[in-house]
XYZ file of C-alpha atoms in Angstrom:
773
model
C 44.861 38.093 -98.677
C 41.948 36.733 -96.640
C 41.543 33.208 -95.373
C 38.494 31.267 -96.531
C 37.533 27.977 -95.030
C 36.628 24.678 -96.627
C 34.152 24.665 -99.511
C 31.769 21.782 -99.668
C 28.861 21.062 -101.996
C 25.611 20.012 -100.378
C 23.144 17.426 -101.556
C 20.390 18.740 -103.791
C 20.183 21.563 -106.255
C 20.913 24.455 -103.910
C 24.653 24.993 -103.358
C 25.940 24.503 -99.859
C 27.874 27.604 -98.965
C 30.982 27.321 -96.854
C 33.035 30.457 -96.537
C 35.388 31.870 -93.918
C 32.696 31.283 -91.332
C 29.529 30.945 -93.446
C 27.485 27.909 -94.302
C 24.431 27.618 -96.548
C 21.848 25.173 -95.341
C 18.150 24.540 -95.753
C 17.157 25.540 -92.233
C 14.124 27.804 -91.964
C 14.567 31.520 -91.305
C 13.550 31.366 -87.655
C 16.608 29.175 -86.975
C 19.134 31.219 -88.913
C 18.206 34.863 -89.284
C 16.717 35.255 -85.844
C 17.227 38.438 -83.871
C 18.239 37.678 -80.322
C 15.672 39.711 -78.379
C 17.044 38.590 -74.998
C 20.720 38.955 -75.770
C 21.171 42.455 -74.412
C 19.932 41.321 -70.996
C 22.430 38.469 -71.019
C 25.240 40.711 -72.184
C 24.522 43.160 -69.413
C 25.156 40.320 -66.995
C 28.444 39.634 -68.747
C 29.644 43.207 -68.515
C 27.765 45.350 -66.004
C 27.648 49.012 -66.854
C 29.909 51.330 -64.889
C 28.798 54.896 -64.334
C 31.439 57.056 -65.964
C 33.309 59.300 -63.611
C 36.479 61.122 -64.524
C 39.087 58.649 -65.727
C 42.796 59.364 -65.292
C 44.099 61.745 -67.942
C 46.616 60.042 -70.216
C 48.945 61.426 -72.839
C 48.946 59.501 -76.078
C 51.354 59.546 -78.998
C 48.585 59.059 -81.532
C 48.261 61.620 -84.313
C 45.300 63.300 -82.586
C 46.533 62.831 -79.035
C 43.377 60.843 -78.248
C 43.424 57.198 -77.101
C 43.839 54.637 -79.893
C 40.662 53.249 -81.405
C 39.494 49.693 -80.813
C 38.154 48.364 -84.113
C 36.122 45.167 -83.762
C 36.677 43.019 -86.866
C 33.309 41.477 -87.624
C 32.299 42.252 -84.038
C 33.632 39.895 -81.374
C 34.785 37.362 -83.976
C 37.185 35.730 -81.516
C 34.194 34.154 -79.813
C 31.196 34.222 -82.140
C 31.012 33.661 -85.901
C 32.468 36.605 -87.781
C 29.977 39.404 -88.589
C 27.081 37.737 -86.816
C 24.528 39.849 -85.023
C 25.610 38.430 -81.670
C 29.289 39.112 -82.423
C 28.520 42.792 -83.053
C 26.332 43.074 -79.942
C 28.908 41.393 -77.733
C 31.646 43.706 -79.022
C 29.610 46.788 -78.117
C 28.732 45.512 -74.656
C 32.227 44.369 -73.686
C 34.514 47.019 -75.169
C 35.322 50.681 -74.765
C 32.411 53.050 -75.408
C 34.140 54.432 -78.512
C 34.694 51.018 -80.096
C 34.343 50.958 -83.893
C 32.403 48.165 -85.593
C 34.211 46.876 -88.684
C 32.050 45.628 -91.558
C 33.651 43.913 -94.537
C 31.105 44.944 -97.142
C 29.726 42.533 -99.725
C 26.837 43.050 -102.162
C 24.166 40.571 -103.173
C 22.936 40.308 -106.750
C 20.089 42.740 -105.936
C 22.528 45.341 -104.578
C 21.898 44.800 -100.870
C 24.884 45.246 -98.580
C 25.836 42.816 -95.862
C 28.904 42.229 -93.694
C 31.134 39.198 -94.219
C 34.878 38.783 -94.320
C 35.295 36.260 -97.090
C 34.422 36.809 -100.732
C 34.191 33.154 -101.760
C 31.093 31.154 -100.812
C 31.279 27.849 -102.673
C 31.638 26.083 -106.043
C 32.289 28.487 -108.948
C 35.267 30.180 -110.607
C 35.596 33.925 -111.141
C 38.501 36.131 -112.091
C 39.347 38.319 -109.071
C 42.101 40.908 -109.497
C 43.514 38.834 -112.338
C 43.474 35.532 -110.449
C 41.037 32.621 -110.683
C 39.061 32.247 -107.443
C 37.021 29.093 -107.014
C 33.705 29.148 -105.153
C 30.215 30.594 -104.926
C 30.026 34.361 -104.516
C 27.576 36.818 -103.011
C 26.886 38.221 -106.480
C 25.277 34.868 -107.365
C 22.509 35.237 -104.765
C 19.789 37.680 -103.893
C 19.693 39.156 -100.417
C 16.628 37.059 -99.626
C 18.461 33.870 -100.562
C 21.465 34.799 -98.454
C 19.440 35.807 -95.414
C 17.215 32.730 -95.447
C 19.634 30.015 -96.518
C 23.010 30.928 -95.082
C 24.227 30.501 -91.535
C 27.565 31.388 -89.997
C 30.302 29.167 -88.571
C 33.729 29.583 -87.026
C 36.839 28.714 -88.993
C 39.436 29.038 -86.204
C 39.720 25.730 -84.411
C 40.435 27.123 -80.959
C 37.159 29.057 -80.969
C 33.709 27.775 -79.995
C 31.899 25.804 -82.672
C 28.699 25.552 -80.653
C 27.298 28.721 -82.230
C 27.724 27.349 -85.755
C 24.548 27.294 -87.821
C 22.504 29.336 -85.336
C 23.005 32.846 -86.717
C 22.301 34.339 -90.103
C 24.043 36.956 -92.195
C 24.114 40.554 -90.963
C 22.868 43.252 -93.291
C 24.653 46.560 -93.009
C 21.270 47.886 -91.876
C 21.359 45.409 -88.961
C 24.752 46.662 -87.824
C 23.636 50.278 -88.161
C 20.562 49.393 -86.107
C 22.823 48.596 -83.141
C 23.775 52.302 -83.121
C 27.521 51.776 -82.941
C 29.585 54.782 -81.841
C 31.477 54.532 -85.144
C 31.156 52.392 -88.246
C 34.042 51.256 -90.452
C 33.278 49.867 -93.904
C 35.982 47.826 -95.600
C 35.799 47.138 -99.327
C 38.198 44.420 -100.369
C 37.211 43.808 -104.004
C 35.541 46.882 -105.486
C 36.580 46.050 -109.046
C 35.191 42.527 -108.784
C 31.740 43.840 -107.918
C 31.977 46.412 -110.704
C 32.782 43.605 -113.144
C 29.464 42.068 -112.098
C 27.552 45.311 -112.598
C 27.388 46.125 -108.905
C 28.801 49.549 -108.082
C 29.949 49.397 -104.500
C 31.235 52.961 -104.773
C 27.732 54.230 -105.580
C 26.319 52.095 -102.791
C 28.607 53.662 -100.174
C 28.204 57.234 -101.389
C 24.423 56.903 -101.353
C 24.355 55.332 -97.881
C 27.176 57.226 -96.141
C 24.958 59.748 -94.399
C 22.107 57.338 -93.686
C 24.423 54.748 -92.156
C 26.663 57.244 -90.383
C 29.806 55.770 -91.922
C 32.976 57.111 -90.294
C 35.691 55.151 -92.115
C 36.031 53.438 -95.467
C 39.098 51.308 -96.138
C 40.188 49.423 -99.222
C 43.374 47.931 -100.673
C 42.460 49.484 -104.067
C 43.929 52.947 -104.683
C 41.690 53.684 -107.675
C 38.539 52.931 -105.710
C 39.530 55.249 -102.853
C 40.433 58.081 -105.203
C 37.129 57.823 -107.029
C 35.118 57.468 -103.831
C 36.897 60.454 -102.355
C 35.468 62.678 -105.070
C 31.929 61.582 -104.201
C 32.493 61.954 -100.439
C 34.508 65.180 -100.485
C 31.782 67.081 -98.608
C 31.397 64.406 -95.930
C 33.431 63.625 -92.817
C 34.142 60.065 -93.892
C 37.807 59.149 -93.498
C 39.371 57.124 -96.321
C 42.018 54.589 -95.336
C 44.335 52.652 -97.664
C 44.577 49.050 -96.519
C 47.994 47.533 -97.193
C 48.284 43.838 -97.945
C 51.519 41.821 -97.923
C 54.352 43.909 -99.328
C 54.996 41.677 -102.351
C 51.365 41.685 -103.530
C 50.342 43.956 -106.379
C 47.787 46.727 -105.952
C 45.369 46.254 -108.910
C 44.885 49.880 -110.050
C 48.495 51.156 -109.905
C 50.136 47.773 -110.646
C 52.678 48.584 -107.930
C 53.522 46.333 -105.020
C 52.275 47.450 -101.645
C 55.897 47.584 -100.538
C 56.570 50.181 -103.250
C 53.510 52.223 -102.303
C 54.680 52.198 -98.704
C 57.791 54.088 -99.759
C 55.696 56.924 -101.173
C 53.348 57.860 -98.353
C 53.175 61.439 -99.637
C 51.137 60.227 -102.574
C 48.870 58.253 -100.229
C 48.188 61.431 -98.295
C 46.677 63.001 -101.432
C 43.658 60.667 -101.340
C 43.572 59.099 -97.857
C 43.645 60.252 -94.260
C 45.171 57.064 -92.926
C 46.655 53.657 -93.605
C 45.695 50.198 -92.300
C 48.717 47.904 -92.218
C 49.618 44.405 -90.994
C 51.198 44.687 -87.569
C 54.505 43.317 -88.861
C 54.860 46.482 -90.953
C 55.435 48.225 -87.619
C 57.063 45.587 -85.406
C 58.759 43.021 -87.679
C 59.195 39.461 -86.435
C 62.142 37.317 -87.511
C 61.986 33.702 -88.672
C 62.374 32.533 -85.084
C 59.314 34.561 -84.017
C 61.146 37.173 -82.007
C 60.551 40.901 -82.382
C 62.933 43.025 -84.395
C 63.409 46.783 -83.895
C 60.374 48.833 -84.841
C 60.253 50.485 -88.247
C 59.802 54.233 -88.710
C 56.425 53.756 -90.375
C 54.255 55.266 -87.637
C 56.523 58.275 -87.154
C 56.869 58.875 -90.891
C 53.121 58.623 -91.443
C 52.341 60.904 -88.513
C 54.805 63.470 -89.822
C 52.732 63.569 -93.026
C 49.446 63.784 -91.130
C 48.445 60.188 -91.880
C 46.806 58.081 -89.192
C 48.111 54.524 -88.770
C 45.922 51.545 -87.926
C 47.316 48.043 -87.430
C 45.580 44.722 -88.046
C 45.961 40.956 -87.547
C 45.428 41.104 -83.778
C 43.917 38.008 -82.160
C 44.466 36.467 -78.733
C 44.530 32.928 -80.090
C 46.922 33.254 -83.020
C 50.590 33.047 -82.118
C 52.708 36.071 -83.045
C 55.949 36.436 -81.072
C 57.629 34.787 -78.095
C 58.375 38.253 -76.732
C 54.785 38.506 -75.535
C 54.879 35.217 -73.566
C 51.288 34.471 -74.638
C 49.958 37.600 -72.921
C 47.866 39.331 -75.622
C 47.736 42.558 -73.603
C 51.518 42.793 -73.841
C 51.255 42.814 -77.630
C 48.757 45.669 -77.696
C 50.949 47.656 -75.311
C 53.884 47.178 -77.669
C 51.943 49.156 -80.285
C 50.289 51.794 -78.117
C 52.527 52.306 -75.088
C 56.138 52.326 -76.182
C 58.361 55.351 -75.683
C 58.441 56.360 -79.353
C 54.957 56.141 -80.872
C 51.419 54.855 -80.699
C 49.283 53.562 -83.526
C 45.940 55.302 -83.906
C 43.919 52.129 -83.647
C 44.004 48.329 -83.688
C 41.782 45.990 -85.710
C 41.139 42.966 -83.532
C 39.058 39.811 -83.117
C 39.054 40.332 -79.323
C 38.056 43.980 -78.731
C 37.682 43.603 -74.963
C 41.371 42.722 -74.610
C 42.399 45.739 -76.676
C 40.010 47.877 -74.612
C 41.587 46.673 -71.390
C 45.074 47.406 -72.678
C 44.086 50.965 -73.560
C 41.854 51.793 -70.588
C 43.606 49.853 -67.837
C 47.184 48.871 -68.643
C 48.741 51.609 -70.763
C 51.002 54.103 -68.956
C 51.168 51.959 -65.804
C 54.649 50.433 -66.067
C 56.000 52.863 -63.477
C 53.144 52.334 -61.050
C 54.069 50.709 -57.746
C 52.614 47.284 -57.088
C 50.177 47.679 -54.185
C 50.874 45.394 -51.236
C 48.808 42.216 -51.074
C 45.949 42.053 -48.638
C 42.256 41.360 -48.181
C 41.291 44.812 -49.431
C 43.922 45.123 -52.167
C 44.983 42.015 -54.077
C 46.036 38.376 -53.731
C 49.624 37.225 -53.426
C 51.470 36.484 -56.666
C 53.053 33.088 -56.043
C 55.343 31.527 -58.605
C 55.510 27.947 -59.788
C 59.235 27.156 -60.125
C 59.883 30.854 -60.668
C 58.864 32.529 -63.915
C 58.794 29.105 -65.558
C 56.824 30.370 -68.528
C 59.889 32.286 -69.667
C 62.915 30.336 -68.387
C 63.360 26.700 -67.363
C 61.672 26.182 -64.005
C 63.772 25.996 -60.877
C 66.741 27.823 -62.416
C 68.495 30.981 -61.323
C 67.145 32.779 -64.411
C 63.547 31.796 -63.667
C 63.818 33.129 -60.124
C 65.516 36.364 -61.154
C 62.852 36.931 -63.772
C 60.122 36.287 -61.220
C 61.550 38.876 -58.849
C 61.919 41.365 -61.683
C 58.339 40.689 -62.780
C 56.896 41.487 -59.363
C 56.276 38.113 -57.713
C 55.523 38.263 -53.975
C 56.370 34.641 -53.157
C 58.953 32.611 -55.038
C 58.870 28.864 -54.633
C 61.195 25.893 -54.550
C 59.799 22.424 -55.202
C 62.404 20.430 -53.316
C 63.900 17.306 -54.860
C 66.642 15.191 -53.342
C 69.786 13.808 -54.921
C 71.186 10.360 -54.091
C 73.648 11.994 -51.701
C 70.824 13.927 -49.968
C 71.396 17.367 -51.490
C 68.067 19.261 -51.687
C 67.597 21.290 -54.871
C 64.787 23.012 -56.772
C 62.971 21.255 -59.633
C 59.301 20.601 -60.309
C 59.441 16.809 -60.357
C 61.648 14.043 -58.948
C 61.551 12.612 -62.469
C 64.302 14.758 -63.925
C 63.419 13.905 -67.519
C 60.824 16.629 -66.883
C 62.803 19.828 -66.810
C 66.333 18.667 -67.663
C 68.260 16.917 -70.399
C 68.611 13.742 -68.305
C 66.988 11.566 -70.963
C 69.962 12.144 -73.264
C 72.618 11.408 -70.657
C 71.431 8.842 -68.103
C 69.349 6.303 -69.986
C 70.785 3.515 -67.859
C 69.069 5.104 -64.856
C 65.550 4.693 -66.235
C 63.308 3.085 -63.621
C 59.696 2.770 -62.491
C 58.624 4.055 -59.084
C 54.907 3.455 -58.672
C 54.830 5.349 -55.382
C 55.706 8.530 -57.265
C 54.218 8.343 -60.763
C 52.774 6.133 -63.440
C 55.322 5.137 -66.032
C 59.070 5.186 -66.014
C 61.479 8.031 -65.469
C 64.932 9.002 -64.317
C 64.733 10.002 -60.686
C 66.835 12.545 -58.845
C 67.424 10.235 -55.890
C 69.266 7.810 -58.191
C 71.872 10.439 -59.194
C 74.396 12.295 -57.107
C 74.299 16.074 -57.040
C 77.528 16.190 -59.024
C 75.851 14.084 -61.727
C 72.761 16.295 -61.721
C 74.962 19.355 -62.135
C 76.145 17.996 -65.487
C 72.602 18.325 -66.848
C 71.135 21.307 -68.634
C 67.718 22.657 -67.685
C 65.030 22.112 -70.303
C 62.136 24.488 -70.931
C 59.181 22.475 -72.199
C 55.770 24.120 -72.162
C 52.579 22.129 -71.547
C 51.365 22.783 -75.099
C 54.645 22.340 -76.975
C 53.280 19.323 -78.839
C 50.465 21.515 -80.151
C 52.917 24.133 -81.399
C 52.870 26.584 -78.499
C 56.481 26.528 -77.394
C 57.914 28.678 -74.650
C 60.841 31.001 -75.355
C 62.969 28.582 -77.427
C 65.957 30.923 -77.245
C 66.181 30.105 -73.528
C 65.322 26.421 -73.811
C 68.465 25.216 -72.002
C 69.425 28.427 -70.197
C 70.184 28.913 -66.541
C 71.407 26.545 -63.870
C 69.642 24.464 -61.258
C 69.853 25.764 -57.709
C 70.346 23.912 -54.467
C 67.856 24.800 -51.748
C 70.665 26.615 -49.940
C 71.385 28.728 -53.022
C 67.668 29.437 -53.447
C 67.367 30.612 -49.855
C 70.432 32.830 -50.161
C 69.022 34.367 -53.347
C 65.628 34.911 -51.719
C 67.195 36.608 -48.706
C 68.963 39.099 -50.964
C 65.842 39.872 -53.014
C 62.858 42.103 -52.316
C 60.233 39.343 -52.333
C 57.873 39.244 -49.388
C 58.240 35.522 -48.877
C 59.198 32.056 -50.028
C 57.286 28.812 -50.492
C 59.060 25.492 -50.011
C 57.191 22.533 -51.462
C 57.896 19.085 -49.983
C 56.632 15.913 -51.643
C 57.239 12.143 -51.475
C 58.641 12.217 -47.942
C 57.389 8.702 -47.016
C 59.011 7.078 -50.042
C 62.258 9.007 -49.685
C 62.474 7.838 -46.074
C 62.563 4.229 -47.304
C 65.515 5.234 -49.486
C 67.386 6.622 -46.479
C 66.717 10.246 -47.422
C 65.129 12.555 -44.869
C 63.692 15.409 -46.911
C 61.960 17.047 -43.928
C 65.185 17.190 -41.934
C 67.122 18.415 -44.979
C 64.672 21.278 -45.552
C 64.555 22.165 -41.841
C 68.330 22.299 -41.636
C 68.594 24.462 -44.758
C 66.039 26.943 -43.405
C 67.817 27.135 -40.039
C 71.218 27.552 -41.694
C 69.788 30.452 -43.719
C 68.328 31.928 -40.494
C 64.794 31.691 -41.832
C 63.690 30.345 -38.443
C 64.389 33.849 -37.136
C 63.297 35.747 -40.257
C 60.820 38.588 -39.767
C 61.018 40.437 -43.088
C 60.021 37.540 -45.323
C 57.225 35.047 -44.782
C 57.982 31.331 -45.012
C 55.348 29.026 -46.472
C 55.801 25.257 -46.152
C 53.635 23.411 -48.662
C 52.904 19.710 -48.972
C 50.127 17.302 -49.919
C 50.992 15.313 -46.774
C 49.524 16.367 -43.419
C 52.343 14.606 -41.555
C 54.938 16.724 -43.347
C 53.132 19.900 -42.371
C 52.839 18.663 -38.797
C 56.609 18.208 -38.668
C 57.000 21.982 -39.054
C 54.978 22.838 -35.941
C 58.318 23.530 -34.318
C 58.578 26.673 -36.470
C 55.632 28.781 -35.244
C 56.467 31.601 -37.625
C 56.048 29.438 -40.707
C 52.759 29.195 -42.578
C 51.743 25.661 -43.518
C 49.927 25.078 -46.811
C 48.044 21.878 -47.645
C 48.098 21.198 -51.366
C 44.888 19.612 -52.599
C 45.834 18.533 -56.105
C 42.694 16.606 -56.994
C 39.709 18.552 -58.280
C 36.928 18.785 -55.689
C 33.413 20.164 -55.987
C 32.957 20.865 -52.290
C 34.525 20.251 -48.896
C 32.702 18.693 -45.983
C 32.699 20.633 -42.724
C 34.604 17.806 -41.052
C 37.379 17.894 -43.658
C 37.775 21.636 -43.298
C 37.979 21.274 -39.520
C 40.688 18.638 -39.918
C 42.700 20.809 -42.305
C 42.559 23.722 -39.874
C 44.225 21.557 -37.219
C 47.514 21.274 -39.096
C 47.462 23.930 -41.848
C 47.067 27.675 -42.186
C 46.208 27.667 -45.889
C 45.189 25.413 -48.755
C 46.330 25.430 -52.367
C 43.609 24.190 -54.719
C 43.246 23.638 -58.442
C 41.287 25.951 -60.715
C 38.723 23.218 -61.296
C 37.969 23.258 -57.577
C 36.952 26.922 -57.854
C 34.859 26.923 -61.025
C 33.204 24.010 -62.774
C 33.286 23.725 -66.560
C 31.322 21.971 -69.300
C 32.722 21.742 -72.793
C 35.236 24.530 -72.031
C 32.414 26.818 -70.878
C 32.308 27.847 -67.233
C 29.201 26.584 -65.452
C 29.334 27.801 -61.862
C 31.586 28.661 -58.966
C 31.941 26.184 -56.119
C 31.776 27.237 -52.483
C 35.178 25.750 -51.626
C 36.783 29.173 -51.125
C 34.061 30.291 -48.737
C 34.263 27.016 -46.805
C 37.994 27.426 -46.283
C 37.741 31.106 -45.400
C 35.122 30.292 -42.773
C 37.782 28.203 -41.018
C 40.313 31.063 -41.320
C 42.271 29.153 -43.936
C 43.902 31.185 -46.688
C 43.199 29.928 -50.200
C 45.688 29.862 -53.074
C 44.528 28.905 -56.576
C 46.603 27.517 -59.425
C 48.079 26.647 -61.733
C 47.723 29.665 -64.033
C 49.307 29.660 -67.480
C 49.074 32.330 -70.179
C 48.590 30.053 -73.202
C 45.088 30.518 -74.622
C 44.621 26.741 -74.842
C 44.675 26.683 -71.054
C 41.627 28.944 -70.762
C 37.893 28.341 -70.789
C 35.937 30.279 -73.399
C 34.495 32.615 -70.758
C 37.994 33.993 -70.162
C 37.978 35.283 -73.774
C 41.431 33.832 -74.552
C 42.844 36.430 -72.157
C 44.786 35.143 -69.111
C 44.204 38.452 -67.377
C 40.452 37.820 -67.237
C 41.167 34.644 -65.279
C 43.299 36.622 -62.827
C 40.539 39.214 -62.446
C 37.999 36.457 -61.842
C 39.934 34.823 -59.004
C 40.750 38.215 -57.549
C 37.031 39.067 -57.469
C 36.436 35.833 -55.526
C 38.808 37.108 -52.827
C 41.388 34.348 -53.136
C 44.449 34.995 -51.024
C 46.982 34.033 -53.676
C 47.313 32.926 -57.269
C 49.962 30.423 -58.317
C 51.287 31.223 -61.777
C 54.076 30.460 -64.204
C 53.779 33.996 -65.624
C 53.963 36.413 -62.666
C 54.446 39.397 -65.008
C 50.873 39.091 -66.284
C 49.437 39.239 -62.783
C 51.668 42.117 -61.725
C 50.741 44.005 -64.908
C 47.089 43.845 -63.926
C 47.532 44.696 -60.246
C 49.556 47.798 -61.139
C 46.631 49.135 -63.148
C 43.842 51.349 -61.795
C 41.325 48.740 -62.975
C 42.477 46.317 -60.264
C 40.822 48.601 -57.715
C 37.150 47.637 -57.917
C 36.184 50.670 -55.818
C 37.090 53.003 -58.682
C 34.110 53.772 -60.866
C 35.843 53.846 -64.229
C 34.322 54.222 -67.667
C 35.754 50.818 -68.580
C 37.365 48.056 -66.592
C 38.385 44.442 -67.100
C 35.469 42.372 -65.850
C 35.593 38.911 -64.237
C 34.026 35.986 -66.055
C 30.439 35.118 -65.133
C 29.991 31.334 -65.295
C 26.896 30.189 -67.099
C 26.371 33.369 -69.132
C 27.933 32.150 -72.365
C 26.678 28.632 -71.804
C 23.111 29.965 -71.745
C 23.529 31.140 -75.342
C 24.395 27.667 -76.619
C 22.240 24.796 -77.798
C 22.706 22.101 -75.105
C 22.420 19.371 -77.733
C 25.713 20.383 -79.355
C 27.694 20.287 -76.110
C 29.635 17.168 -75.088
C 28.044 15.032 -72.373
C 28.434 16.588 -68.956
C 30.901 14.857 -66.670
C 29.835 13.748 -63.226
C 30.572 16.093 -60.331
C 34.011 16.046 -58.804
C 34.213 14.383 -55.375
C 33.638 16.204 -52.104
C 36.697 16.576 -49.868
C 36.428 14.332 -46.829
C 38.672 13.885 -43.748
C 40.219 10.699 -45.169
C 41.482 12.752 -48.101
C 43.486 15.150 -45.938
C 44.764 13.149 -42.950
C 47.875 11.087 -43.675
C 49.680 8.509 -41.483
C 52.785 9.554 -39.549
C 56.019 9.751 -41.493
C 58.102 6.582 -41.380
C 61.560 6.654 -39.899
C 64.364 7.279 -42.338
C 65.996 3.958 -43.211
C 69.561 3.925 -41.954
C 71.986 2.959 -44.685
C 70.077 4.469 -47.436
C 68.831 2.379 -50.308
C 66.237 0.075 -48.809
C 63.514 0.435 -51.449
C 65.338 0.684 -54.716
C 63.177 1.404 -57.744
C 62.210 -1.460 -60.008
C 63.559 -1.670 -63.558
C 61.624 0.255 -66.137
C 58.334 -1.309 -67.143
C 56.222 0.982 -69.261
C 53.246 -1.376 -69.041
C 52.885 -0.624 -65.338
C 49.828 1.503 -64.652
C 49.390 1.127 -60.917
C 49.972 4.204 -58.796
C 50.812 4.083 -55.130
C 50.732 7.311 -53.133
C 48.261 10.177 -53.195
C 48.010 11.680 -56.664
C 50.234 14.676 -57.231
C 48.446 17.345 -59.228
C 45.287 17.109 -61.304
C 43.727 18.456 -64.404
C 42.052 21.814 -63.955
C 39.303 20.971 -66.370
C 39.978 24.040 -68.493
C 42.326 22.811 -71.216
C 40.962 23.198 -74.700
C 41.650 20.013 -76.669
C 41.951 21.391 -80.162
C 42.751 19.296 -83.209
C 44.736 20.555 -86.128
C 46.486 23.412 -84.348
C 48.921 23.768 -87.225
C 46.162 25.365 -89.244
C 45.305 27.590 -86.313
C 48.825 28.824 -85.846
C 49.303 29.743 -89.482
C 49.446 33.503 -89.674
C 46.522 34.414 -91.870
C 45.942 37.808 -93.346
C 42.732 39.424 -92.429
């Protein structure tokens, strides 16, 4: 059924109304039911209109042969409160021109229709389809009471709460006034309203022509049959909405699973069916996709259209999609066997992009990177969003996914064998914590806190470990591909270079860290990397580019002897600007910089505020700019990216970055294969970059968290390091101290920094629960 949020009684005689996203308060009408007269101007800034030329002709496996419909559930309910005026406006401005607005119809006690997903409003008990439902209901209030005393809120914790209490209920007339291309009315509880002497069937039949209703859906067979008689001379399409298979349809007393087996009877009163997406692509208990059912084909054979629902970018569905919501839409509209006729979604712009930009592009060649085409796709430990980072499987997947540059973050074993792993603390990325507890130590020069370090184990000992795939949001419930948690094997640098040579990538990136400390331990990481590159003939390589990356200027300077290599300074700390002197210094020893996302765009309360000029400063000095680290999980994205990692990629691409560093190279390659990645094409619809400040301007500043101070400006002292010390002969001069978890002092330059984009969301368990809609 539908999910309704917390109910809470307010002080005083008037009931406080909390529903799915609705709250009743005593605020005056000008604070709740206002019509946003300036919103269209703002929305035009968010999604500039493209003059429609002739788009590429596509063949679709829908029943009609036309592209699937995008159906916006309550408007853009993934961002704004469900069924609010702003949600409907935003959906129209940021989605395909044919997008359908979905209104879940409710009636007030004076027979006025408005749009709202949830039936229950507060503290009362009514019998609904034979079950007691506790709360206040729309039938208890007049339209005037609802419009002047009820405001809307979000109920999904990952979504912005800053719009709560600022928007009133939307009458059906309000939605019609937006002149949507098509209007879909859903009636979830027709019999309930009839029990309260409100005939929703009569309401729809009397308003169908006036409102321009195109679709009416309901889970009640009897209602649709009766309504069909009244609408037989209209063009309104009737759609049977299926609920969970075990639930009972109230008029036939059959389960929806039983009705599904008799689609011929459905065809006698409906033109289509609206089903949960798992009816089509089942998911097993481990959240992996099972083979598709025959539902779409069987329905199409009978002339029934098929629409799927429960699509949202920020609700986990299956590990097969690797947190790329576009991949899920493509599974339903661009497989080799069928396409659904439409998708009901909380994020209509993502569905629009999948249909207009990404479908039918799998065979497209990936255009070569360049200033006038696209940035480089650079991996972070391979495709580490899918397989454990630094393993053979992660690198193979990255090559298969279309990465241009694959990387090796070099770590050193006790016996000076260089290998690929993200951190010298091998508890991060391997099972070392279960096997070498006696090796726990604290090395303040490398990190705060204790760990088990690669330079305290021989390579033969490290080879006994299993890789470990741990995502950055695993504690919040967003795991990465658990089936591959300990898959693959770690690779020596020599093995990595041999693999790279045999692949079709355009280059490699070798990341070197902690060289000064390792030298005190008798380990020369610079010499080890140089020797490995020479042994693999990369000093003479012309087909593949070699990038040497480090946060240490002295390390980069040591590779001057390889004029063909490109040196990349990694600036892990977030900066708001770079002084001219610092840029001049960087240009003396580096050819490129790698910067964090927070150094490109500043954020406030998970809203983007403005772009910095760091990219332009670096480009002025002929320094290439790489931006990272990109992750697909929606919790990693600012609200302006619309819970869609592809929007972030588009944004950085529009800023002319030279490369993006990502753990999910497939998502980037998917976008760059599409016609929408070519900004010179004047398409009817394209995926637009985020515009910092646009969403923030719609918020009440008083509800935002206090703004943080500006990040520091990059200065010469931040980029120029002392010469590398000589490698200590004999090897173990600066042994790590025993573990002391109370130690908080850090020695060397910080490695990595927060991007400023993570969404800190409490109670994610409730978020991840798959709710019916």
